[in-house]
PDB file of N, CA and C in Angstrom:
ATOM      1  N   UNK A 168     102.375 -60.994 -47.831  1.00 64.00           N
ATOM      2  CA  UNK A 168     102.207 -59.645 -47.343  1.00 64.00           C
ATOM      3  C   UNK A 168     101.268 -58.848 -48.250  1.00 64.00           C
ATOM      4  N   UNK A 169     101.478 -58.985 -49.568  1.00 64.00           N
ATOM      5  CA  UNK A 169     100.632 -58.284 -50.520  1.00 64.00           C
ATOM      6  C   UNK A 169      99.189 -58.763 -50.401  1.00 64.00           C
ATOM      7  N   UNK A 170      99.012 -60.050 -50.207  1.00 69.00           N
ATOM      8  CA  UNK A 170      97.662 -60.597 -50.039  1.00 69.00           C
ATOM      9  C   UNK A 170      97.008 -60.018 -48.791  1.00 69.00           C
ATOM     10  N   UNK A 171      97.782 -59.855 -47.739  1.00 62.00           N
ATOM     11  CA  UNK A 171      97.269 -59.296 -46.485  1.00 62.00           C
ATOM     12  C   UNK A 171      96.832 -57.841 -46.687  1.00 62.00           C
ATOM     13  N   UNK A 172      97.627 -57.057 -47.414  1.00 64.00           N
ATOM     14  CA  UNK A 172      97.296 -55.654 -47.691  1.00 64.00           C
ATOM     15  C   UNK A 172      96.038 -55.577 -48.554  1.00 64.00           C
ATOM     16  N   UNK A 173      95.970 -56.411 -49.592  1.00 67.00           N
ATOM     17  CA  UNK A 173      94.786 -56.425 -50.455  1.00 67.00           C
ATOM     18  C   UNK A 173      93.536 -56.837 -49.683  1.00 67.00           C
ATOM     19  N   UNK A 174      93.673 -57.835 -48.821  1.00 64.00           N
ATOM     20  CA  UNK A 174      92.547 -58.276 -48.003  1.00 64.00           C
ATOM     21  C   UNK A 174      92.104 -57.158 -47.057  1.00 64.00           C
ATOM     22  N   UNK A 175      93.060 -56.448 -46.473  1.00 68.00           N
ATOM     23  CA  UNK A 175      92.738 -55.333 -45.565  1.00 68.00           C
ATOM     24  C   UNK A 175      92.027 -54.213 -46.317  1.00 68.00           C
ATOM     25  N   UNK A 176      92.519 -53.886 -47.510  1.00 68.00           N
ATOM     26  CA  UNK A 176      91.873 -52.845 -48.322  1.00 68.00           C
ATOM     27  C   UNK A 176      90.455 -53.251 -48.705  1.00 68.00           C
ATOM     28  N   UNK A 177      90.290 -54.497 -49.105  1.00 69.00           N
ATOM     29  CA  UNK A 177      88.964 -54.987 -49.470  1.00 69.00           C
ATOM     30  C   UNK A 177      88.019 -54.927 -48.273  1.00 69.00           C
ATOM     31  N   UNK A 178      88.528 -55.285 -47.104  1.00 74.00           N
ATOM     32  CA  UNK A 178      87.714 -55.236 -45.888  1.00 74.00           C
ATOM     33  C   UNK A 178      87.316 -53.803 -45.567  1.00 74.00           C
ATOM     34  N   UNK A 179      88.259 -52.885 -45.672  1.00 71.00           N
ATOM     35  CA  UNK A 179      87.971 -51.471 -45.403  1.00 71.00           C
ATOM     36  C   UNK A 179      86.925 -50.942 -46.382  1.00 71.00           C
ATOM     37  N   UNK A 180      87.076 -51.273 -47.668  1.00 68.00           N
ATOM     38  CA  UNK A 180      86.099 -50.838 -48.665  1.00 68.00           C
ATOM     39  C   UNK A 180      84.717 -51.424 -48.386  1.00 68.00           C
ATOM     40  N   UNK A 181      84.670 -52.685 -48.003  1.00 71.00           N
ATOM     41  CA  UNK A 181      83.393 -53.326 -47.697  1.00 71.00           C
ATOM     42  C   UNK A 181      82.727 -52.664 -46.491  1.00 71.00           C
ATOM     43  N   UNK A 182      83.489 -52.460 -45.430  1.00 70.00           N
ATOM     44  CA  UNK A 182      82.942 -51.826 -44.221  1.00 70.00           C
ATOM     45  C   UNK A 182      82.469 -50.414 -44.541  1.00 70.00           C
ATOM     46  N   UNK A 183      83.252 -49.692 -45.334  1.00 70.00           N
ATOM     47  CA  UNK A 183      82.862 -48.336 -45.715  1.00 70.00           C
ATOM     48  C   UNK A 183      81.547 -48.346 -46.489  1.00 70.00           C
ATOM     49  N   UNK A 184      81.401 -49.266 -47.429  1.00 72.00           N
ATOM     50  CA  UNK A 184      80.165 -49.317 -48.219  1.00 72.00           C
ATOM     51  C   UNK A 184      78.972 -49.696 -47.349  1.00 72.00           C
ATOM     52  N   UNK A 185      79.163 -50.598 -46.402  1.00 69.00           N
ATOM     53  CA  UNK A 185      78.076 -50.980 -45.494  1.00 69.00           C
ATOM     54  C   UNK A 185      77.676 -49.794 -44.623  1.00 69.00           C
ATOM     55  N   UNK A 186      78.667 -49.096 -44.080  1.00 68.00           N
ATOM     56  CA  UNK A 186      78.371 -47.926 -43.244  1.00 68.00           C
ATOM     57  C   UNK A 186      77.697 -46.824 -44.053  1.00 68.00           C
ATOM     58  N   UNK A 187      78.143 -46.614 -45.286  1.00 72.00           N
ATOM     59  CA  UNK A 187      77.537 -45.599 -46.142  1.00 72.00           C
ATOM     60  C   UNK A 187      76.081 -45.951 -46.439  1.00 72.00           C
ATOM     61  N   UNK A 188      75.823 -47.216 -46.755  1.00 71.00           N
ATOM     62  CA  UNK A 188      74.452 -47.653 -47.014  1.00 71.00           C
ATOM     63  C   UNK A 188      73.582 -47.491 -45.778  1.00 71.00           C
ATOM     64  N   UNK A 189      74.127 -47.813 -44.612  1.00 71.00           N
ATOM     65  CA  UNK A 189      73.367 -47.673 -43.367  1.00 71.00           C
ATOM     66  C   UNK A 189      73.036 -46.208 -43.107  1.00 71.00           C
ATOM     67  N   UNK A 190      73.993 -45.324 -43.327  1.00 73.00           N
ATOM     68  CA  UNK A 190      73.756 -43.888 -43.123  1.00 73.00           C
ATOM     69  C   UNK A 190      72.727 -43.374 -44.121  1.00 73.00           C
ATOM     70  N   UNK A 191      72.819 -43.854 -45.343  1.00 73.00           N
ATOM     71  CA  UNK A 191      71.852 -43.464 -46.365  1.00 73.00           C
ATOM     72  C   UNK A 191      70.446 -43.907 -45.967  1.00 73.00           C
ATOM     73  N   UNK A 192      70.331 -45.120 -45.448  1.00 75.00           N
ATOM     74  CA  UNK A 192      69.027 -45.614 -45.000  1.00 75.00           C
ATOM     75  C   UNK A 192      68.510 -44.807 -43.819  1.00 75.00           C
ATOM     76  N   UNK A 193      69.394 -44.437 -42.886  1.00 78.00           N
ATOM     77  CA  UNK A 193      68.979 -43.624 -41.737  1.00 78.00           C
ATOM     78  C   UNK A 193      68.480 -42.267 -42.202  1.00 78.00           C
ATOM     79  N   UNK A 194      69.167 -41.678 -43.164  1.00 79.00           N
ATOM     80  CA  UNK A 194      68.754 -40.381 -43.689  1.00 79.00           C
ATOM     81  C   UNK A 194      67.381 -40.487 -44.336  1.00 79.00           C
ATOM     82  N   UNK A 195      67.173 -41.526 -45.136  1.00 77.00           N
ATOM     83  CA  UNK A 195      65.865 -41.727 -45.761  1.00 77.00           C
ATOM     84  C   UNK A 195      64.795 -41.956 -44.705  1.00 77.00           C
ATOM     85  N   UNK A 196      65.131 -42.712 -43.670  1.00 79.00           N
ATOM     86  CA  UNK A 196      64.175 -42.978 -42.596  1.00 79.00           C
ATOM     87  C   UNK A 196      63.804 -41.688 -41.866  1.00 79.00           C
ATOM     88  N   UNK A 197      64.801 -40.834 -41.598  1.00 83.00           N
ATOM     89  CA  UNK A 197      64.519 -39.556 -40.934  1.00 83.00           C
ATOM     90  C   UNK A 197      63.619 -38.684 -41.800  1.00 83.00           C
ATOM     91  N   UNK A 198      63.906 -38.641 -43.099  1.00 81.00           N
ATOM     92  CA  UNK A 198      63.068 -37.856 -44.006  1.00 81.00           C
ATOM     93  C   UNK A 198      61.651 -38.412 -44.042  1.00 81.00           C
ATOM     94  N   UNK A 199      61.532 -39.721 -44.040  1.00 82.00           N
ATOM     95  CA  UNK A 199      60.215 -40.347 -44.058  1.00 82.00           C
ATOM     96  C   UNK A 199      59.454 -40.061 -42.770  1.00 82.00           C
ATOM     97  N   UNK A 200      60.145 -40.104 -41.628  1.00 85.00           N
ATOM     98  CA  UNK A 200      59.495 -39.785 -40.350  1.00 85.00           C
ATOM     99  C   UNK A 200      59.013 -38.341 -40.332  1.00 85.00           C
ATOM    100  N   UNK A 201      59.828 -37.415 -40.834  1.00 86.00           N
ATOM    101  CA  UNK A 201      59.427 -36.007 -40.882  1.00 86.00           C
ATOM    102  C   UNK A 201      58.241 -35.835 -41.822  1.00 86.00           C
ATOM    103  N   UNK A 202      58.284 -36.512 -42.955  1.00 84.00           N
ATOM    104  CA  UNK A 202      57.172 -36.441 -43.897  1.00 84.00           C
ATOM    105  C   UNK A 202      55.893 -36.959 -43.251  1.00 84.00           C
ATOM    106  N   UNK A 203      55.977 -38.073 -42.537  1.00 84.00           N
ATOM    107  CA  UNK A 203      54.810 -38.649 -41.871  1.00 84.00           C
ATOM    108  C   UNK A 203      54.262 -37.696 -40.815  1.00 84.00           C
ATOM    109  N   UNK A 204      55.147 -37.063 -40.059  1.00 87.00           N
ATOM    110  CA  UNK A 204      54.703 -36.094 -39.043  1.00 87.00           C
ATOM    111  C   UNK A 204      54.017 -34.902 -39.705  1.00 87.00           C
ATOM    112  N   UNK A 205      54.581 -34.411 -40.810  1.00 86.00           N
ATOM    113  CA  UNK A 205      53.954 -33.305 -41.534  1.00 86.00           C
ATOM    114  C   UNK A 205      52.602 -33.715 -42.093  1.00 86.00           C
ATOM    115  N   UNK A 206      52.506 -34.931 -42.564  1.00 85.00           N
ATOM    116  CA  UNK A 206      51.243 -35.437 -43.087  1.00 85.00           C
ATOM    117  C   UNK A 206      50.200 -35.543 -41.979  1.00 85.00           C
ATOM    118  N   UNK A 207      50.610 -35.973 -40.797  1.00 84.00           N
ATOM    119  CA  UNK A 207      49.688 -36.030 -39.660  1.00 84.00           C
ATOM    120  C   UNK A 207      49.197 -34.637 -39.280  1.00 84.00           C
ATOM    121  N   UNK A 208      50.108 -33.654 -39.262  1.00 85.00           N
ATOM    122  CA  UNK A 208      49.694 -32.276 -38.953  1.00 85.00           C
ATOM    123  C   UNK A 208      48.728 -31.761 -40.013  1.00 85.00           C
ATOM    124  N   UNK A 209      49.002 -32.092 -41.272  1.00 85.00           N
ATOM    125  CA  UNK A 209      48.101 -31.680 -42.346  1.00 85.00           C
ATOM    126  C   UNK A 209      46.716 -32.281 -42.137  1.00 85.00           C
ATOM    127  N   UNK A 210      46.670 -33.550 -41.774  1.00 85.00           N
ATOM    128  CA  UNK A 210      45.389 -34.220 -41.552  1.00 85.00           C
ATOM    129  C   UNK A 210      44.613 -33.550 -40.420  1.00 85.00           C
ATOM    130  N   UNK A 211      45.305 -33.182 -39.348  1.00 85.00           N
ATOM    131  CA  UNK A 211      44.648 -32.508 -38.226  1.00 85.00           C
ATOM    132  C   UNK A 211      44.125 -31.138 -38.663  1.00 85.00           C
ATOM    133  N   UNK A 212      44.948 -30.385 -39.385  1.00 86.00           N
ATOM    134  CA  UNK A 212      44.519 -29.067 -39.859  1.00 86.00           C
ATOM    135  C   UNK A 212      43.338 -29.183 -40.810  1.00 86.00           C
ATOM    136  N   UNK A 213      43.366 -30.171 -41.686  1.00 86.00           N
ATOM    137  CA  UNK A 213      42.256 -30.375 -42.612  1.00 86.00           C
ATOM    138  C   UNK A 213      40.988 -30.739 -41.851  1.00 86.00           C
ATOM    139  N   UNK A 214      41.121 -31.581 -40.839  1.00 86.00           N
ATOM    140  CA  UNK A 214      39.976 -31.966 -40.022  1.00 86.00           C
ATOM    141  C   UNK A 214      39.391 -30.748 -39.308  1.00 86.00           C
ATOM    142  N   UNK A 215      40.270 -29.888 -38.775  1.00 85.00           N
ATOM    143  CA  UNK A 215      39.802 -28.656 -38.127  1.00 85.00           C
ATOM    144  C   UNK A 215      39.064 -27.764 -39.113  1.00 85.00           C
ATOM    145  N   UNK A 216      39.590 -27.649 -40.314  1.00 85.00           N
ATOM    146  CA  UNK A 216      38.942 -26.845 -41.345  1.00 85.00           C
ATOM    147  C   UNK A 216      37.570 -27.415 -41.681  1.00 85.00           C
ATOM    148  N   UNK A 217      37.490 -28.707 -41.827  1.00 86.00           N
ATOM    149  CA  UNK A 217      36.214 -29.350 -42.140  1.00 86.00           C
ATOM    150  C   UNK A 217      35.203 -29.106 -41.020  1.00 86.00           C
ATOM    151  N   UNK A 218      35.649 -29.225 -39.770  1.00 88.00           N
ATOM    152  CA  UNK A 218      34.753 -28.972 -38.642  1.00 88.00           C
ATOM    153  C   UNK A 218      34.286 -27.522 -38.628  1.00 88.00           C
ATOM    154  N   UNK A 219      35.166 -26.591 -38.965  1.00 86.00           N
ATOM    155  CA  UNK A 219      34.779 -25.177 -39.039  1.00 86.00           C
ATOM    156  C   UNK A 219      33.720 -24.963 -40.108  1.00 86.00           C
ATOM    157  N   UNK A 220      33.913 -25.605 -41.247  1.00 85.00           N
ATOM    158  CA  UNK A 220      32.929 -25.482 -42.324  1.00 85.00           C
ATOM    159  C   UNK A 220      31.587 -26.055 -41.906  1.00 85.00           C
ATOM    160  N   UNK A 221      31.617 -27.198 -41.251  1.00 88.00           N
ATOM    161  CA  UNK A 221      30.372 -27.812 -40.790  1.00 88.00           C
ATOM    162  C   UNK A 221      29.670 -26.924 -39.769  1.00 88.00           C
ATOM    163  N   UNK A 222      30.431 -26.346 -38.846  1.00 87.00           N
ATOM    164  CA  UNK A 222      29.842 -25.464 -37.834  1.00 87.00           C
ATOM    165  C   UNK A 222      29.208 -24.244 -38.492  1.00 87.00           C
ATOM    166  N   UNK A 223      29.878 -23.679 -39.475  1.00 84.00           N
ATOM    167  CA  UNK A 223      29.322 -22.518 -40.171  1.00 84.00           C
ATOM    168  C   UNK A 223      28.054 -22.885 -40.932  1.00 84.00           C
ATOM    169  N   UNK A 224      28.068 -24.030 -41.556  1.00 84.00           N
ATOM    170  CA  UNK A 224      26.877 -24.475 -42.282  1.00 84.00           C
ATOM    171  C   UNK A 224      25.713 -24.677 -41.328  1.00 84.00           C
ATOM    172  N   UNK A 225      25.969 -25.304 -40.181  1.00 86.00           N
ATOM    173  CA  UNK A 225      24.905 -25.512 -39.190  1.00 86.00           C
ATOM    174  C   UNK A 225      24.395 -24.180 -38.649  1.00 86.00           C
ATOM    175  N   UNK A 226      25.299 -23.248 -38.415  1.00 83.00           N
ATOM    176  CA  UNK A 226      24.899 -21.924 -37.931  1.00 83.00           C
ATOM    177  C   UNK A 226      24.014 -21.236 -38.960  1.00 83.00           C
ATOM    178  N   UNK A 227      24.399 -21.310 -40.222  1.00 80.00           N
ATOM    179  CA  UNK A 227      23.607 -20.687 -41.280  1.00 80.00           C
ATOM    180  C   UNK A 227      22.225 -21.320 -41.373  1.00 80.00           C
ATOM    181  N   UNK A 228      22.165 -22.646 -41.288  1.00 82.00           N
ATOM    182  CA  UNK A 228      20.868 -23.344 -41.342  1.00 82.00           C
ATOM    183  C   UNK A 228      19.995 -22.924 -40.167  1.00 82.00           C
ATOM    184  N   UNK A 229      20.584 -22.815 -38.980  1.00 81.00           N
ATOM    185  CA  UNK A 229      19.817 -22.392 -37.801  1.00 81.00           C
ATOM    186  C   UNK A 229      19.294 -20.975 -37.979  1.00 81.00           C
ATOM    187  N   UNK A 230      20.106 -20.081 -38.492  1.00 78.00           N
ATOM    188  CA  UNK A 230      19.652 -18.708 -38.705  1.00 78.00           C
ATOM    189  C   UNK A 230      18.543 -18.662 -39.745  1.00 78.00           C
ATOM    190  N   UNK A 231      18.667 -19.499 -40.769  1.00 75.00           N
ATOM    191  CA  UNK A 231      17.637 -19.553 -41.804  1.00 75.00           C
ATOM    192  C   UNK A 231      16.309 -20.017 -41.221  1.00 75.00           C
ATOM    193  N   UNK A 232      16.371 -21.047 -40.368  1.00 78.00           N
ATOM    194  CA  UNK A 232      15.153 -21.576 -39.752  1.00 78.00           C
ATOM    195  C   UNK A 232      14.514 -20.552 -38.828  1.00 78.00           C
ATOM    196  N   UNK A 233      15.339 -19.755 -38.144  1.00 77.00           N
ATOM    197  CA  UNK A 233      14.816 -18.723 -37.258  1.00 77.00           C
ATOM    198  C   UNK A 233      14.256 -17.549 -38.044  1.00 77.00           C
ATOM    199  N   UNK A 234      14.621 -17.483 -39.299  1.00 72.00           N
ATOM    200  CA  UNK A 234      14.184 -16.365 -40.113  1.00 72.00           C
ATOM    201  C   UNK A 234      14.982 -15.100 -39.831  1.00 72.00           C
ATOM    202  N   UNK A 235      16.121 -15.269 -39.199  1.00 64.00           N
ATOM    203  CA  UNK A 235      16.955 -14.111 -38.869  1.00 64.00           C
ATOM    204  C   UNK A 235      18.163 -14.090 -39.799  1.00 64.00           C
ATOM    205  N   UNK A 236      18.164 -13.150 -40.666  1.00 63.00           N
ATOM    206  CA  UNK A 236      19.314 -13.021 -41.564  1.00 63.00           C
ATOM    207  C   UNK A 236      19.722 -11.557 -41.638  1.00 63.00           C
ATOM    208  N   UNK A 237      19.925 -10.971 -40.467  1.00 71.00           N
ATOM    209  CA  UNK A 237      20.291  -9.559 -40.456  1.00 71.00           C
ATOM    210  C   UNK A 237      21.690  -9.350 -41.034  1.00 71.00           C
ATOM    211  N   UNK A 238      22.002  -8.121 -41.283  1.00 70.00           N
ATOM    212  CA  UNK A 238      23.249  -7.773 -41.958  1.00 70.00           C
ATOM    213  C   UNK A 238      24.482  -8.190 -41.156  1.00 70.00           C
ATOM    214  N   UNK A 239      24.446  -8.020 -39.836  1.00 73.00           N
ATOM    215  CA  UNK A 239      25.610  -8.371 -39.015  1.00 73.00           C
ATOM    216  C   UNK A 239      25.900  -9.868 -39.065  1.00 73.00           C
ATOM    217  N   UNK A 240      24.855 -10.675 -38.975  1.00 74.00           N
ATOM    218  CA  UNK A 240      25.052 -12.130 -39.033  1.00 74.00           C
ATOM    219  C   UNK A 240      25.569 -12.554 -40.405  1.00 74.00           C
ATOM    220  N   UNK A 241      25.010 -11.957 -41.432  1.00 76.00           N
ATOM    221  CA  UNK A 241      25.452 -12.291 -42.785  1.00 76.00           C
ATOM    222  C   UNK A 241      26.917 -11.895 -42.980  1.00 76.00           C
ATOM    223  N   UNK A 242      27.284 -10.705 -42.488  1.00 79.00           N
ATOM    224  CA  UNK A 242      28.679 -10.267 -42.598  1.00 79.00           C
ATOM    225  C   UNK A 242      29.598 -11.199 -41.814  1.00 79.00           C
ATOM    226  N   UNK A 243      29.195 -11.592 -40.610  1.00 79.00           N
ATOM    227  CA  UNK A 243      30.007 -12.512 -39.804  1.00 79.00           C
ATOM    228  C   UNK A 243      30.181 -13.840 -40.527  1.00 79.00           C
ATOM    229  N   UNK A 244      29.104 -14.307 -41.137  1.00 79.00           N
ATOM    230  CA  UNK A 244      29.164 -15.565 -41.872  1.00 79.00           C
ATOM    231  C   UNK A 244      30.096 -15.454 -43.078  1.00 79.00           C
ATOM    232  N   UNK A 245      29.991 -14.364 -43.812  1.00 82.00           N
ATOM    233  CA  UNK A 245      30.870 -14.166 -44.968  1.00 82.00           C
ATOM    234  C   UNK A 245      32.332 -14.036 -44.545  1.00 82.00           C
ATOM    235  N   UNK A 246      32.585 -13.322 -43.455  1.00 86.00           N
ATOM    236  CA  UNK A 246      33.959 -13.208 -42.952  1.00 86.00           C
ATOM    237  C   UNK A 246      34.514 -14.577 -42.580  1.00 86.00           C
ATOM    238  N   UNK A 247      33.668 -15.364 -41.943  1.00 84.00           N
ATOM    239  CA  UNK A 247      34.101 -16.700 -41.542  1.00 84.00           C
ATOM    240  C   UNK A 247      34.390 -17.570 -42.766  1.00 84.00           C
ATOM    241  N   UNK A 248      33.532 -17.508 -43.761  1.00 84.00           N
ATOM    242  CA  UNK A 248      33.771 -18.288 -44.978  1.00 84.00           C
ATOM    243  C   UNK A 248      35.025 -17.802 -45.710  1.00 84.00           C
ATOM    244  N   UNK A 249      35.289 -16.505 -45.653  1.00 88.00           N
ATOM    245  CA  UNK A 249      36.514 -15.982 -46.255  1.00 88.00           C
ATOM    246  C   UNK A 249      37.736 -16.562 -45.553  1.00 88.00           C
ATOM    247  N   UNK A 250      37.696 -16.588 -44.225  1.00 87.00           N
ATOM    248  CA  UNK A 250      38.807 -17.170 -43.456  1.00 87.00           C
ATOM    249  C   UNK A 250      38.967 -18.654 -43.780  1.00 87.00           C
ATOM    250  N   UNK A 251      37.851 -19.351 -43.897  1.00 86.00           N
ATOM    251  CA  UNK A 251      37.899 -20.779 -44.232  1.00 86.00           C
ATOM    252  C   UNK A 251      38.502 -20.976 -45.623  1.00 86.00           C
ATOM    253  N   UNK A 252      38.123 -20.134 -46.562  1.00 87.00           N
ATOM    254  CA  UNK A 252      38.660 -20.225 -47.918  1.00 87.00           C
ATOM    255  C   UNK A 252      40.169 -19.982 -47.927  1.00 87.00           C
ATOM    256  N   UNK A 253      40.621 -19.005 -47.152  1.00 89.00           N
ATOM    257  CA  UNK A 253      42.060 -18.737 -47.072  1.00 89.00           C
ATOM    258  C   UNK A 253      42.796 -19.925 -46.465  1.00 89.00           C
ATOM    259  N   UNK A 254      42.226 -20.495 -45.404  1.00 87.00           N
ATOM    260  CA  UNK A 254      42.851 -21.671 -44.792  1.00 87.00           C
ATOM    261  C   UNK A 254      42.894 -22.830 -45.776  1.00 87.00           C
ATOM    262  N   UNK A 255      41.823 -23.002 -46.540  1.00 86.00           N
ATOM    263  CA  UNK A 255      41.811 -24.114 -47.499  1.00 86.00           C
ATOM    264  C   UNK A 255      42.853 -23.897 -48.595  1.00 86.00           C
ATOM    265  N   UNK A 256      43.077 -22.648 -48.989  1.00 87.00           N
ATOM    266  CA  UNK A 256      44.120 -22.365 -49.986  1.00 87.00           C
ATOM    267  C   UNK A 256      45.500 -22.707 -49.440  1.00 87.00           C
ATOM    268  N   UNK A 257      45.745 -22.345 -48.175  1.00 87.00           N
ATOM    269  CA  UNK A 257      47.035 -22.686 -47.558  1.00 87.00           C
ATOM    270  C   UNK A 257      47.196 -24.203 -47.462  1.00 87.00           C
ATOM    271  N   UNK A 258      46.115 -24.894 -47.085  1.00 87.00           N
ATOM    272  CA  UNK A 258      46.185 -26.353 -46.984  1.00 87.00           C
ATOM    273  C   UNK A 258      46.431 -26.986 -48.352  1.00 87.00           C
ATOM    274  N   UNK A 259      45.843 -26.417 -49.378  1.00 87.00           N
ATOM    275  CA  UNK A 259      46.051 -26.951 -50.726  1.00 87.00           C
ATOM    276  C   UNK A 259      47.518 -26.801 -51.137  1.00 87.00           C
ATOM    277  N   UNK A 260      48.124 -25.650 -50.818  1.00 88.00           N
ATOM    278  CA  UNK A 260      49.548 -25.463 -51.126  1.00 88.00           C
ATOM    279  C   UNK A 260      50.401 -26.444 -50.328  1.00 88.00           C
ATOM    280  N   UNK A 261      50.050 -26.645 -49.055  1.00 87.00           N
ATOM    281  CA  UNK A 261      50.794 -27.608 -48.240  1.00 87.00           C
ATOM    282  C   UNK A 261      50.667 -29.011 -48.812  1.00 87.00           C
ATOM    283  N   UNK A 262      49.463 -29.363 -49.264  1.00 86.00           N
ATOM    284  CA  UNK A 262      49.259 -30.685 -49.847  1.00 86.00           C
ATOM    285  C   UNK A 262      50.109 -30.860 -51.099  1.00 86.00           C
ATOM    286  N   UNK A 263      50.181 -29.834 -51.914  1.00 87.00           N
ATOM    287  CA  UNK A 263      51.013 -29.898 -53.117  1.00 87.00           C
ATOM    288  C   UNK A 263      52.477 -30.122 -52.750  1.00 87.00           C
ATOM    289  N   UNK A 264      52.965 -29.390 -51.727  1.00 86.00           N
ATOM    290  CA  UNK A 264      54.351 -29.588 -51.287  1.00 86.00           C
ATOM    291  C   UNK A 264      54.553 -30.993 -50.731  1.00 86.00           C
ATOM    292  N   UNK A 265      53.571 -31.500 -49.978  1.00 86.00           N
ATOM    293  CA  UNK A 265      53.683 -32.855 -49.438  1.00 86.00           C
ATOM    294  C   UNK A 265      53.718 -33.885 -50.564  1.00 86.00           C
ATOM    295  N   UNK A 266      52.912 -33.677 -51.595  1.00 86.00           N
ATOM    296  CA  UNK A 266      52.926 -34.595 -52.734  1.00 86.00           C
ATOM    297  C   UNK A 266      54.289 -34.579 -53.423  1.00 86.00           C
ATOM    298  N   UNK A 267      54.874 -33.394 -53.566  1.00 88.00           N
ATOM    299  CA  UNK A 267      56.192 -33.295 -54.193  1.00 88.00           C
ATOM    300  C   UNK A 267      57.248 -33.993 -53.339  1.00 88.00           C
ATOM    301  N   UNK A 268      57.170 -33.798 -52.027  1.00 84.00           N
ATOM    302  CA  UNK A 268      58.126 -34.461 -51.136  1.00 84.00           C
ATOM    303  C   UNK A 268      57.957 -35.971 -51.195  1.00 84.00           C
ATOM    304  N   UNK A 269      56.707 -36.440 -51.260  1.00 83.00           N
ATOM    305  CA  UNK A 269      56.464 -37.876 -51.338  1.00 83.00           C
ATOM    306  C   UNK A 269      57.062 -38.440 -52.615  1.00 83.00           C
ATOM    307  N   UNK A 270      56.873 -37.727 -53.710  1.00 84.00           N
ATOM    308  CA  UNK A 270      57.442 -38.169 -54.982  1.00 84.00           C
ATOM    309  C   UNK A 270      58.964 -38.238 -54.887  1.00 84.00           C
ATOM    310  N   UNK A 271      59.570 -37.240 -54.260  1.00 83.00           N
ATOM    311  CA  UNK A 271      61.030 -37.237 -54.108  1.00 83.00           C
ATOM    312  C   UNK A 271      61.491 -38.376 -53.203  1.00 83.00           C
ATOM    313  N   UNK A 272      60.738 -38.660 -52.147  1.00 78.00           N
ATOM    314  CA  UNK A 272      61.120 -39.742 -51.238  1.00 78.00           C
ATOM    315  C   UNK A 272      60.985 -41.113 -51.890  1.00 78.00           C
ATOM    316  N   UNK A 273      60.023 -41.257 -52.776  1.00 75.00           N
ATOM    317  CA  UNK A 273      59.778 -42.574 -53.361  1.00 75.00           C
ATOM    318  C   UNK A 273      60.735 -42.890 -54.508  1.00 75.00           C
ATOM    319  N   UNK A 274      61.534 -41.929 -54.910  1.00 73.00           N
ATOM    320  CA  UNK A 274      62.481 -42.184 -56.007  1.00 73.00           C
ATOM    321  C   UNK A 274      63.782 -42.712 -55.492  1.00 73.00           C
TER     322      UNK A 274
END
């Protein structure tokens, strides 16, 4: 009888540890999936920012070639570059947070 009770307790402990490990793995997997999704969104936002910068550079080159650099165009260009700079600062902060999360996930 005592052997049966000990065997039952050992079985319960084993099943509990297996279930706990499985839940722990699921939690890590969910965190990894969320991290991957956030990383994909970051990549898309960075790509959009890069395209905006390229468009502004091309616009500036075209205006330079036309010889038109009036005050309104210059102000519009500076405003656009200011917006791009602000977006890049936000992306840099997001990248830092993503790096910290990656470090936490890999430990």
